[in-house]
Tab-separated table of N, CA and C and ligand atoms in Angstrom:
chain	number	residue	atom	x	y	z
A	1	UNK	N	11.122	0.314	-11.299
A	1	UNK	CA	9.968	1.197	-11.550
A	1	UNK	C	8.870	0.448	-12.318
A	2	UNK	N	9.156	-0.592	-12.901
A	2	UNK	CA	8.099	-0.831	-13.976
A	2	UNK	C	7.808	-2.006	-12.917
A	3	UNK	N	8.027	-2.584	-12.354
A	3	UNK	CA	7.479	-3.440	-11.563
A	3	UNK	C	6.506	-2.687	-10.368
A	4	UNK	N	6.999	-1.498	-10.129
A	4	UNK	CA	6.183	-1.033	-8.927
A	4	UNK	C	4.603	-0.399	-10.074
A	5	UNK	N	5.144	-0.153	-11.068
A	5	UNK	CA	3.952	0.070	-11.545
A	5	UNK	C	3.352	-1.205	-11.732
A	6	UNK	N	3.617	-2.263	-12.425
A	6	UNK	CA	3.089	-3.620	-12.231
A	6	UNK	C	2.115	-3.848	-11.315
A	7	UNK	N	2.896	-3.432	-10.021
A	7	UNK	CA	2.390	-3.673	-8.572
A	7	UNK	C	0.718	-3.282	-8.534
A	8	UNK	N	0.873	-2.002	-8.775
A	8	UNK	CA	-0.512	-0.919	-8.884
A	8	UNK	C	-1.441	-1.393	-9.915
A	9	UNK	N	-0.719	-1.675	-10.727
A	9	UNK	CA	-2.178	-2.681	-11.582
A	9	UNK	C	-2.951	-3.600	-10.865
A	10	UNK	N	-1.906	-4.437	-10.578
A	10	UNK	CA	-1.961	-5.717	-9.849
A	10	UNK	C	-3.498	-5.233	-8.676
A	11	UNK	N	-2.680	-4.440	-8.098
A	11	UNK	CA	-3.459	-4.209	-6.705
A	11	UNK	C	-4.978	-3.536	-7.152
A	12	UNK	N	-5.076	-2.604	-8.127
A	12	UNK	CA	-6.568	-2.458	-8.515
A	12	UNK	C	-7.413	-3.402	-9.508
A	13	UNK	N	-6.750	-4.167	-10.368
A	13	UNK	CA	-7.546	-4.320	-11.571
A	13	UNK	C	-7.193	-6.331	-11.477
A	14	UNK	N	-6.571	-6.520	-10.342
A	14	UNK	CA	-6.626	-8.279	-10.566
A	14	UNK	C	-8.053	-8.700	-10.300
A	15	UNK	N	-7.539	-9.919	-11.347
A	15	UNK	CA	-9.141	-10.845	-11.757
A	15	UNK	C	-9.282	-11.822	-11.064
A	16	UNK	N	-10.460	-12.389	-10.770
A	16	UNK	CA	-10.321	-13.474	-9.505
A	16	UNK	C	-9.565	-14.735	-10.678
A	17	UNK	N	-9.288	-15.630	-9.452
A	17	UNK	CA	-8.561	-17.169	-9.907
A	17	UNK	C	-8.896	-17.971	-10.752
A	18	UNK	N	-8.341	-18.402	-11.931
A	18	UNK	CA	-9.271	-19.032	-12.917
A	18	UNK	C	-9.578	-19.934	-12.141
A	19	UNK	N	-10.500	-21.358	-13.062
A	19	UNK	CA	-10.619	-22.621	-12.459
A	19	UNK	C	-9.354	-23.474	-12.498
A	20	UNK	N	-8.012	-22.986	-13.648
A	20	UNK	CA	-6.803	-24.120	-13.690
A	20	UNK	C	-5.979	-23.376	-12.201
A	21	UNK	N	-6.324	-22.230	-11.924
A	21	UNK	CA	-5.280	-22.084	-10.995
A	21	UNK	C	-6.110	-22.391	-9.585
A	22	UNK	N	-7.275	-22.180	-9.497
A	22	UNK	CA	-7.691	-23.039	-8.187
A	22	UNK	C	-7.380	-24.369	-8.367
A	23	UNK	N	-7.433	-24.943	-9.510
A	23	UNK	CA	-7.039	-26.091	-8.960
A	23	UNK	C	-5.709	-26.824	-8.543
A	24	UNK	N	-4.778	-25.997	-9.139
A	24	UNK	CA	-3.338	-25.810	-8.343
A	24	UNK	C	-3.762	-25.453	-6.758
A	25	UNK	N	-3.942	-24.828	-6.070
A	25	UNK	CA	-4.507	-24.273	-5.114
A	25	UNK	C	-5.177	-25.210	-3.979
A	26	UNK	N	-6.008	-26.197	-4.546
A	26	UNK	CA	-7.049	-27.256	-4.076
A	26	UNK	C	-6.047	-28.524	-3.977
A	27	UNK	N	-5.115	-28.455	-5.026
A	27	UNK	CA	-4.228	-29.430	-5.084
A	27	UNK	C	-3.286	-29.388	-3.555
A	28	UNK	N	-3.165	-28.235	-3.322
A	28	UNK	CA	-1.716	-28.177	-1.842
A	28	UNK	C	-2.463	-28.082	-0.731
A	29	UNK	N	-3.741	-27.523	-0.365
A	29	UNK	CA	-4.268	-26.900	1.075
A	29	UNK	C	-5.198	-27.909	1.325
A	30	UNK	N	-5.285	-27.625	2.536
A	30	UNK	CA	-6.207	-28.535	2.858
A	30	UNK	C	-7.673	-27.515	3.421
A	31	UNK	N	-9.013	-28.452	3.396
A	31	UNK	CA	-9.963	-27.385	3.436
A	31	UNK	C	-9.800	-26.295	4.645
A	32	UNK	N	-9.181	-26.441	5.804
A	32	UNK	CA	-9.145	-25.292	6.995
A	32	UNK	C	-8.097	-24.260	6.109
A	33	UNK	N	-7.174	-25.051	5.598
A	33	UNK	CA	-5.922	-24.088	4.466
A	33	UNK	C	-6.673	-23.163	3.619
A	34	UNK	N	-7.456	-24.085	3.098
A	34	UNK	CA	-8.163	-23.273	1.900
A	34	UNK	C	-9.137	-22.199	2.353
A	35	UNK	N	-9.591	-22.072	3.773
A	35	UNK	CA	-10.472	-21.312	4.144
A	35	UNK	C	-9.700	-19.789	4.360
A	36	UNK	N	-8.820	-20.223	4.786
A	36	UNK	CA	-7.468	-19.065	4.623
A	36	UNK	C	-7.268	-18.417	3.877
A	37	UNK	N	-6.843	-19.215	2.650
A	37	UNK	CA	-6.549	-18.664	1.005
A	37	UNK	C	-7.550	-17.964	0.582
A	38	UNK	N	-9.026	-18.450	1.029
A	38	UNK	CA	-10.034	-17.051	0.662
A	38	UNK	C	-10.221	-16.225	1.274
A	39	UNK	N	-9.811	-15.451	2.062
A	39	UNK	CA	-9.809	-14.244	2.973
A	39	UNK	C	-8.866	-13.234	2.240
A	40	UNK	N	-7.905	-14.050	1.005
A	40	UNK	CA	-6.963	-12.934	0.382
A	40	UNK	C	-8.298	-12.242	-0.940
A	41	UNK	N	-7.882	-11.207	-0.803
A	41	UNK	CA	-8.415	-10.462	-2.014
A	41	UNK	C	-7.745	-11.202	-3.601
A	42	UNK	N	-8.362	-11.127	-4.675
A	42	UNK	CA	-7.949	-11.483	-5.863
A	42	UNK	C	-6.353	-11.374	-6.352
A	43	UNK	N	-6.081	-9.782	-6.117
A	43	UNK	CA	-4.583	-9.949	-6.711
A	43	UNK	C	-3.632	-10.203	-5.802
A	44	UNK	N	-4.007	-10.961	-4.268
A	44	UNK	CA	-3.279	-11.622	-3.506
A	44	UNK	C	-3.165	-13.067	-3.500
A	45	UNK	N	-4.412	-13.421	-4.017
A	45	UNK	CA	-4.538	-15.084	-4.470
A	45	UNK	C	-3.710	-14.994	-5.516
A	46	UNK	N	-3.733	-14.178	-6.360
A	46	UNK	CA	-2.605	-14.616	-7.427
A	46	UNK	C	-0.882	-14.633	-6.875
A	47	UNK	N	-0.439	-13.659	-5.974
A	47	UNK	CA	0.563	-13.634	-5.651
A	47	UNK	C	0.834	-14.700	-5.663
A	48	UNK	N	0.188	-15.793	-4.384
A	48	UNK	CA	0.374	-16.833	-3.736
A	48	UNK	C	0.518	-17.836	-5.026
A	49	UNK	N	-0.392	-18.021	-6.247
A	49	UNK	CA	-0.057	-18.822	-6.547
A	49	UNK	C	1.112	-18.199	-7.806
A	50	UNK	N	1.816	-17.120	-8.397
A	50	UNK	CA	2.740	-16.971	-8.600
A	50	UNK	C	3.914	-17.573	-7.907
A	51	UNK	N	3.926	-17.508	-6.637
A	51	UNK	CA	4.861	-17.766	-5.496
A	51	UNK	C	5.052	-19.166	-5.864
A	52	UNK	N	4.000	-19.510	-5.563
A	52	UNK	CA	4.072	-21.737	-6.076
A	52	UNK	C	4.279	-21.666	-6.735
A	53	UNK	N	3.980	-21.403	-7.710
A	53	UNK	CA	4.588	-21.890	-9.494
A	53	UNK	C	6.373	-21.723	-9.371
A	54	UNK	N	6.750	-20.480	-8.564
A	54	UNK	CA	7.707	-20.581	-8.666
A	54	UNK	C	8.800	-21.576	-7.811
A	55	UNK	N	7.957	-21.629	-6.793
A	55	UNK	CA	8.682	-22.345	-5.567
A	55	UNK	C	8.970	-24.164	-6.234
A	56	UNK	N	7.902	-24.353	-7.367
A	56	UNK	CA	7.695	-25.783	-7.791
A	56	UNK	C	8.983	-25.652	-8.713
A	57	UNK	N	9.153	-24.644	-9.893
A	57	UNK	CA	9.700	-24.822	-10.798
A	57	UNK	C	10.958	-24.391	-10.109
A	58	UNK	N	11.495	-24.687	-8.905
A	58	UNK	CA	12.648	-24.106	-7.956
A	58	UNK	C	12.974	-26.032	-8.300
A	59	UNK	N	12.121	-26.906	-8.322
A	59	UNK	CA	12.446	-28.456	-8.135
A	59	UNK	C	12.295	-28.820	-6.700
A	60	UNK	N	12.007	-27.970	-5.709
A	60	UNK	CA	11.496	-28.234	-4.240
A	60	UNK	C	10.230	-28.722	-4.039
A	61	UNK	N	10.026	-29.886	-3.937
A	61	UNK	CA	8.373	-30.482	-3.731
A	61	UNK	C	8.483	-30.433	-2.342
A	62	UNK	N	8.681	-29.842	-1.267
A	62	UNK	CA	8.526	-29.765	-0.301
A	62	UNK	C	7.081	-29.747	0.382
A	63	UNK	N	6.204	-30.261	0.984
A	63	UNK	CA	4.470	-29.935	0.869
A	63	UNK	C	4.666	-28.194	1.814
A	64	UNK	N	5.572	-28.346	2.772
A	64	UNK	CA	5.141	-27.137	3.690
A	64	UNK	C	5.796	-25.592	2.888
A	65	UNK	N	6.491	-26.007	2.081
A	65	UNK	CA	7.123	-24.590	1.317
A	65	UNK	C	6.166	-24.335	-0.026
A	66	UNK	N	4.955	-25.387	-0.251
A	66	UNK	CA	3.920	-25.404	-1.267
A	66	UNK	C	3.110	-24.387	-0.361
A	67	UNK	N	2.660	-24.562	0.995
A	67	UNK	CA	1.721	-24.121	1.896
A	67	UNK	C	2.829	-22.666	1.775
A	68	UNK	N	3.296	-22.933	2.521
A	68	UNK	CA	3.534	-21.318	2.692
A	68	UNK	C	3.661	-20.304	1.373
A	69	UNK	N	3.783	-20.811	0.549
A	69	UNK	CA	4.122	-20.174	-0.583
A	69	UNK	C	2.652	-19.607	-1.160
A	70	UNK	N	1.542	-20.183	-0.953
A	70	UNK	CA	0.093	-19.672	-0.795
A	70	UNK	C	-0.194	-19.079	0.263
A	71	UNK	N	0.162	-19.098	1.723
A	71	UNK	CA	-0.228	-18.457	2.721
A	71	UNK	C	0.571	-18.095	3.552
A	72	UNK	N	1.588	-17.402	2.869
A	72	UNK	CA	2.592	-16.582	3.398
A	72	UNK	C	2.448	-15.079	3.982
A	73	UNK	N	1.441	-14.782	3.298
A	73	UNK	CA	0.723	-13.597	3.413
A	73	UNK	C	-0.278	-13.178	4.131
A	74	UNK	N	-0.900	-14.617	4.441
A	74	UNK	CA	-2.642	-14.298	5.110
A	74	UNK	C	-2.556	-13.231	6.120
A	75	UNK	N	-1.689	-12.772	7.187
A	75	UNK	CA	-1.792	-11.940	7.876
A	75	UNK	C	-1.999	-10.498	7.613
A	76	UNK	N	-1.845	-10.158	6.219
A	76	UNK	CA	-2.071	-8.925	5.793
A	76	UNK	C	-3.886	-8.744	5.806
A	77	UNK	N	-4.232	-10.236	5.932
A	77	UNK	CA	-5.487	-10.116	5.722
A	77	UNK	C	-6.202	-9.497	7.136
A	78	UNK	N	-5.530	-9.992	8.103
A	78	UNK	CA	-6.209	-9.088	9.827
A	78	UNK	C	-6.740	-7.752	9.187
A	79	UNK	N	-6.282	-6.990	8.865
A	79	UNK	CA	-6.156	-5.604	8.563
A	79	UNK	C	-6.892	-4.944	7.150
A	80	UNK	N	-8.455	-4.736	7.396
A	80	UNK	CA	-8.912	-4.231	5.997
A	80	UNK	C	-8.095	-3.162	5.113
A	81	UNK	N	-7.181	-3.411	4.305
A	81	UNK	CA	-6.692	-2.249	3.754
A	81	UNK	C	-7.321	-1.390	2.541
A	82	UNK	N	-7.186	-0.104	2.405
A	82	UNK	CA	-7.755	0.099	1.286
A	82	UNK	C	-6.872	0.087	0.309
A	83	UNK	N	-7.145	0.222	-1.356
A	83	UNK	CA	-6.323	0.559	-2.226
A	83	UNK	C	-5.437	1.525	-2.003
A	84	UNK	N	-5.719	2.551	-1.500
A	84	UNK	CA	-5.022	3.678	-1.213
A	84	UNK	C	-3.587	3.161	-0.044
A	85	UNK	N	-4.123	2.888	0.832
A	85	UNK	CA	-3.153	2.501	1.966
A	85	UNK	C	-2.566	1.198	1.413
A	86	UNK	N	-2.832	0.315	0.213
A	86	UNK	CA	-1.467	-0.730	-0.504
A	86	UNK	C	-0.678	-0.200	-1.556
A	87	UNK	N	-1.126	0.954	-1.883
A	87	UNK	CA	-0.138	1.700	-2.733
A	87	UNK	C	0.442	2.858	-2.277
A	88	UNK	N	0.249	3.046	-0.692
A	88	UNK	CA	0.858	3.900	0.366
A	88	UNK	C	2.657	3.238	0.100
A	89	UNK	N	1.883	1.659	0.514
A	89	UNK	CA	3.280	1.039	1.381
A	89	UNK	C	4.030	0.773	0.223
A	90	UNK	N	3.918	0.805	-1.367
A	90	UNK	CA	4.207	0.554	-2.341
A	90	UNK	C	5.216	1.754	-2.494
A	91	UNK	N	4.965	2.713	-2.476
A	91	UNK	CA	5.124	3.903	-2.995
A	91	UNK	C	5.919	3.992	-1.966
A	92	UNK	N	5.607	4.230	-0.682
A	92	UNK	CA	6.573	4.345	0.536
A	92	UNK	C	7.435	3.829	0.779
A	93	UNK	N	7.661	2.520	0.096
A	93	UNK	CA	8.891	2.064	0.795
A	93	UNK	C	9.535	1.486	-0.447
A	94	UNK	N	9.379	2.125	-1.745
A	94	UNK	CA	10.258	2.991	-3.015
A	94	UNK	C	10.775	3.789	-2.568
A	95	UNK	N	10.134	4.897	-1.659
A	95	UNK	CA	10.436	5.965	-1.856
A	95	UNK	C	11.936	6.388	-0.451
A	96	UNK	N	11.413	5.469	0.633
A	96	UNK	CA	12.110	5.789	2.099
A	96	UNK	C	12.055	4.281	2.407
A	97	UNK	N	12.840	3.046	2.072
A	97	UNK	CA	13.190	1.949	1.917
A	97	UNK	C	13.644	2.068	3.820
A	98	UNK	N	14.394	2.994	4.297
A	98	UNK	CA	14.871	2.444	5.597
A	98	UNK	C	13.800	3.134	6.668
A	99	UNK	N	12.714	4.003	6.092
A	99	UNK	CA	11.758	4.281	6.825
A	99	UNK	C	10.644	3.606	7.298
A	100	UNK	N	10.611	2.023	6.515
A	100	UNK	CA	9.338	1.468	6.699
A	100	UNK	C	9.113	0.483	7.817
A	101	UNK	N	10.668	0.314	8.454
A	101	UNK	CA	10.168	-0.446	9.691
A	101	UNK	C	9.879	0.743	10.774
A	102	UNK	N	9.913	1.737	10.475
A	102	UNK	CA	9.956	2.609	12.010
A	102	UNK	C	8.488	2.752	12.120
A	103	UNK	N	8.184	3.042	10.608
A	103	UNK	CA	6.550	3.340	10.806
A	103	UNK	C	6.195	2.341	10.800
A	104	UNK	N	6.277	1.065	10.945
A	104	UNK	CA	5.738	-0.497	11.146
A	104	UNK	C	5.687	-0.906	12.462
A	105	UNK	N	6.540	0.087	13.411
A	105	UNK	CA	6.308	0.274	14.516
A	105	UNK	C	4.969	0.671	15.151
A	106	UNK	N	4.288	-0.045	15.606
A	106	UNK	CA	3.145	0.612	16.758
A	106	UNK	C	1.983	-0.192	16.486
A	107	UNK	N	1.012	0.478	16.581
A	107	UNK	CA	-0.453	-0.187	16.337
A	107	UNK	C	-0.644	0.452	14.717
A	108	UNK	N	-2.015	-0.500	14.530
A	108	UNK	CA	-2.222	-0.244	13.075
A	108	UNK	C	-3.248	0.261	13.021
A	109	UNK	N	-3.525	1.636	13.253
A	109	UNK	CA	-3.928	2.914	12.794
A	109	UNK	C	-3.509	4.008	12.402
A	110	UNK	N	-3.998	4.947	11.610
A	110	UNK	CA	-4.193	5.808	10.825
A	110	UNK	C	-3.057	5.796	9.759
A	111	UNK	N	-2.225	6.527	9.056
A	111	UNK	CA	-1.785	6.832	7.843
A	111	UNK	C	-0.134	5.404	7.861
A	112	UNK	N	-0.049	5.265	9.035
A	112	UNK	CA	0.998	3.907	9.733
A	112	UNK	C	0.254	2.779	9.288
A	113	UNK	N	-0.794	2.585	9.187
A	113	UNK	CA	-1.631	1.050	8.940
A	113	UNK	C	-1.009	0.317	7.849
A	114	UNK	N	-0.712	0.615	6.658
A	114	UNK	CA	-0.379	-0.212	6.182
A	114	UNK	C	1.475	-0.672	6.008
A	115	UNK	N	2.198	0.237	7.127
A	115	UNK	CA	3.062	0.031	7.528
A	115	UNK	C	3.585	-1.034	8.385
A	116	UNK	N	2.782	-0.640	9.530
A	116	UNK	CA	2.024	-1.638	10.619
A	116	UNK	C	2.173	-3.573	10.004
A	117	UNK	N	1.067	-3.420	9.323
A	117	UNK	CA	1.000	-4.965	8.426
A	117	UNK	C	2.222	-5.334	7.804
A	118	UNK	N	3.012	-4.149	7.219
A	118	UNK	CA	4.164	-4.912	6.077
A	118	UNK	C	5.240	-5.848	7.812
A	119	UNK	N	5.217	-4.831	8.514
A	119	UNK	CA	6.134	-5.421	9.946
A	119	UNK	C	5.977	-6.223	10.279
A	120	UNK	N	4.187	-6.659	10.705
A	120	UNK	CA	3.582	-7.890	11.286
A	120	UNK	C	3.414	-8.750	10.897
A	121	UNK	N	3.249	-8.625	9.502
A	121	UNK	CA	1.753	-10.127	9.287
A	121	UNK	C	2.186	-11.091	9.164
A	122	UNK	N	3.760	-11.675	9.168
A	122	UNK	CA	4.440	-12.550	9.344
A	122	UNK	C	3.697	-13.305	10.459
A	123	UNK	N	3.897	-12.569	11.884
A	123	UNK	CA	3.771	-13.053	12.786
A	123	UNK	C	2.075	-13.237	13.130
A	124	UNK	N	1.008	-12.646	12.601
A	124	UNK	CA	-0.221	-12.654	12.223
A	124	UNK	C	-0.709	-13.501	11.972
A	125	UNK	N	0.077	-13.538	10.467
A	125	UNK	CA	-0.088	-15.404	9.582
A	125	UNK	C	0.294	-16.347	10.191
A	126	UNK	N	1.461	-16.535	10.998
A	126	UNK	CA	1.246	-17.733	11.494
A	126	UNK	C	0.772	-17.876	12.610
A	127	UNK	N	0.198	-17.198	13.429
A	127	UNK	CA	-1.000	-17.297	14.516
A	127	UNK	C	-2.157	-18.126	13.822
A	128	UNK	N	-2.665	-17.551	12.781
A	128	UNK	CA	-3.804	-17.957	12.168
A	128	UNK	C	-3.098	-19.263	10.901
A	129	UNK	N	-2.100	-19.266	10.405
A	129	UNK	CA	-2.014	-20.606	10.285
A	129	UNK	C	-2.082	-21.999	11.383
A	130	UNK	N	-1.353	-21.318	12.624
A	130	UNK	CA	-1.330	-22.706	13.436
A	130	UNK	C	-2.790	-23.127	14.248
A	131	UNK	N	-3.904	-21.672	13.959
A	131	UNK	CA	-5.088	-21.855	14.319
A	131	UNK	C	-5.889	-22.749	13.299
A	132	UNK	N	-5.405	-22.465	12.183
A	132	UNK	CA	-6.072	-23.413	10.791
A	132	UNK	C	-5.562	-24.995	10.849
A	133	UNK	N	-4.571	-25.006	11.687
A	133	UNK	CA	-3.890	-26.785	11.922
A	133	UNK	C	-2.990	-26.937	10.699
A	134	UNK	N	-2.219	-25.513	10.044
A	134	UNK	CA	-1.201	-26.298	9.663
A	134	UNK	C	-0.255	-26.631	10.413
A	135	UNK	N	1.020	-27.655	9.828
A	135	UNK	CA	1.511	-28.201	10.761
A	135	UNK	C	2.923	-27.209	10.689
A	136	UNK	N	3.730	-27.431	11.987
A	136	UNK	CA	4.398	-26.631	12.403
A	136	UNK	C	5.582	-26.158	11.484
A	137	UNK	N	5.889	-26.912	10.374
A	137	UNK	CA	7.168	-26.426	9.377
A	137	UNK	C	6.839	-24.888	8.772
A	138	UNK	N	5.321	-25.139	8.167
A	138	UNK	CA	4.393	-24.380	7.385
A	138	UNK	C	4.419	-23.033	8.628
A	139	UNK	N	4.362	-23.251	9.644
A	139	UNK	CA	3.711	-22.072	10.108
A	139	UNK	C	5.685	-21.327	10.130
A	140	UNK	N	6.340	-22.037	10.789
A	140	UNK	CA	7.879	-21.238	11.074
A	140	UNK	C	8.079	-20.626	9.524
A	141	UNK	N	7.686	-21.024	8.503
A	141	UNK	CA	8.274	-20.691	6.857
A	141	UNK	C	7.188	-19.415	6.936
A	142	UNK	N	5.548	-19.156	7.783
A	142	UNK	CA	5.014	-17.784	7.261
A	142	UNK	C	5.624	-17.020	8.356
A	143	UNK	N	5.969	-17.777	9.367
A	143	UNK	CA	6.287	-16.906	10.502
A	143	UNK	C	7.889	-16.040	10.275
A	144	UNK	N	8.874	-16.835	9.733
A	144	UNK	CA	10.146	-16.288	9.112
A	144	UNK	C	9.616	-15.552	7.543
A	145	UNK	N	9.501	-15.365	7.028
A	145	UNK	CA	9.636	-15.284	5.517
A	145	UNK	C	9.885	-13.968	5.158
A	146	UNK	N	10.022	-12.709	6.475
A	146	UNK	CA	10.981	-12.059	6.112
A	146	UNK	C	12.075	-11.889	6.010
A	147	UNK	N	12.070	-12.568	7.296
A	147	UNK	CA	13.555	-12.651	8.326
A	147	UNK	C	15.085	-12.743	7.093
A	148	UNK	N	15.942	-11.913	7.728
A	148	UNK	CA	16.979	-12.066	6.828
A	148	UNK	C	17.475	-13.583	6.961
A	149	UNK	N	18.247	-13.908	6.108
A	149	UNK	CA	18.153	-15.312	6.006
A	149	UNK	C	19.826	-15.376	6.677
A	150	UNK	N	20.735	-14.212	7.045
A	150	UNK	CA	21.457	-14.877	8.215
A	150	UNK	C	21.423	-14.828	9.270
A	151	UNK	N	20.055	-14.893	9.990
A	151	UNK	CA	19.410	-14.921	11.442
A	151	UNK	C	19.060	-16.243	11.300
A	152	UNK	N	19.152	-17.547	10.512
A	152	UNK	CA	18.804	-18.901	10.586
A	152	UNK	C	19.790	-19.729	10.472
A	153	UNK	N	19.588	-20.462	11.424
A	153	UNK	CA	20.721	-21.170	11.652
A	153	UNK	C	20.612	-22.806	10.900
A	154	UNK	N	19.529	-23.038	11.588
A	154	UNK	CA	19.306	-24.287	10.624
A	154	UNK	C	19.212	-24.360	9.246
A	155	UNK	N	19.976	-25.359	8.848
A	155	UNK	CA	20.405	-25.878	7.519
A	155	UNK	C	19.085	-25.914	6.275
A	156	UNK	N	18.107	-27.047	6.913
A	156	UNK	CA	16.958	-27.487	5.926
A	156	UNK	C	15.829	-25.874	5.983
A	157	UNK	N	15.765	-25.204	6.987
A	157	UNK	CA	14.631	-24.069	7.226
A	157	UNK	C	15.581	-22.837	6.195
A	158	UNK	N	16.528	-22.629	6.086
A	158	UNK	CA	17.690	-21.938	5.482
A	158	UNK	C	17.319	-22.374	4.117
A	159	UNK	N	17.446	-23.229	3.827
A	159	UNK	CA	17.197	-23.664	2.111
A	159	UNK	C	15.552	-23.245	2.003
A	160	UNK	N	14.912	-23.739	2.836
A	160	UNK	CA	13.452	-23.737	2.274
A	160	UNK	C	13.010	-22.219	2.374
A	161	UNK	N	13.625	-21.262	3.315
A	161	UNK	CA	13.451	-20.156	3.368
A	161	UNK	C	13.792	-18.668	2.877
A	162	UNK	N	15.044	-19.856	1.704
A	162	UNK	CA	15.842	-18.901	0.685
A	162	UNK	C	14.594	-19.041	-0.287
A	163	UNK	N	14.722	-20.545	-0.786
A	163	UNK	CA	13.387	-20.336	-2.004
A	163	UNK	C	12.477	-20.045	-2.165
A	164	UNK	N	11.370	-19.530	-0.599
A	164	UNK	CA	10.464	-19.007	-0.572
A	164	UNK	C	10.500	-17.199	-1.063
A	165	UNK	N	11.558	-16.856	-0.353
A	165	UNK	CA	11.993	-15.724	-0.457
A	165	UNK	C	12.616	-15.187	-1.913
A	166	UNK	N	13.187	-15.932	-2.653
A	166	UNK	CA	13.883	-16.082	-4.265
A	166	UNK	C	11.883	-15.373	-5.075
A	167	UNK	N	11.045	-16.960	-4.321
A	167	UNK	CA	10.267	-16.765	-5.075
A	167	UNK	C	9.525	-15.371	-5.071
A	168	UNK	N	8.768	-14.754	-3.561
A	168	UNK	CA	8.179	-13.878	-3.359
A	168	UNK	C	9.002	-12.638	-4.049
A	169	UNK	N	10.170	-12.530	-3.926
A	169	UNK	CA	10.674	-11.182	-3.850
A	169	UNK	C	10.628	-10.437	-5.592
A	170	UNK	N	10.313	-11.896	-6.346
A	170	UNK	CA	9.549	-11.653	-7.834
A	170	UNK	C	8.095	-11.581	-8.078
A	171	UNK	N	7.384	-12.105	-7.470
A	171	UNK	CA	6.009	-11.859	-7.673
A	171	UNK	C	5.145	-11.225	-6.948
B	1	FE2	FE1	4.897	-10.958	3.194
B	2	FE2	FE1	4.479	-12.226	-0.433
């Protein structure tokens, strides 16, 4: 509970990126990357770089689990959401946890929209990552990063896709 309230702060009242954390930021992407990373709203740039901080202090210098760990998300960006409809899916899927893939089902309109996105944007993001030229590790880590992690078979994508996931599922 106190995290979902967290959440709701987060989502109205985040401050844009200082200059030390862009430059974490400037440090991993490259400029088509970085053109990406600004399409997130403020308290989504922070996610991302919560996510890195954590993914680093995991001891994984991996470069493509740095990338995804900032643009793991971009696909939420397809979809203008309002405040209202990110504290829909907040609240909603507190509330009806096995209801949120059904309504993630379909197209993304009306009171389903921000259902819609929690389902997709996996597969969103990495459309538009592999359109930005990251390279292909980066895009399978935004393209999995829900995926339960015993649907992977491979060994090295399995590790890198636990710690992505360790990290997100805290910040
Ligand atoms: Fe996500
Ligand atoms: Fe995330």
């Amino acid at each position: 509970m106190r995290y979902r309230l967290w959440q709701f702060w987060q989502i109205v009242w985040a401050k844009p990126l200082t200059t030390g954390a862009w430059a974490e930021v400037t440090a991993v992407l490259t400029p088509a990357e970085l053109q990406l990373f600004r399409r997130f709203p403020a308290n989504d740039q922070w996610h991302g770089v919560r996510v890195l901080r954590l993914v680093q202090s995991s001891g994984c210098a991996h470069p493509a689990l740095w990338k995804a760990a900032l643009l793991h998300d971009v696909g939420k960006t397809e979809v203008r959401l309002t405040v209202r409809d990110r504290i829909l899916v907040v609240v909603g899927g507190a509330l009806w946890p096995g209801k949120t893939a059904v309504w993630g089902d379909g197209e993304a309109r009306g009171w389903r929209r921000p259902f819609v996105v929690k389902a997709h944007h996996p597969a969103w993001g990495a459309e538009m990552a592999a359109a930005a030229g990251c390279d292909s590790l980066t895009v399978t880590l935004v393209r999995r990063h829900q995926d339960s992690l015993a649907e992977v078979q491979q060994p090295e994508l399995h590790e890198l896709l636990r710690i992505l996931q360790w990290a997100d599922d805290q910040s």
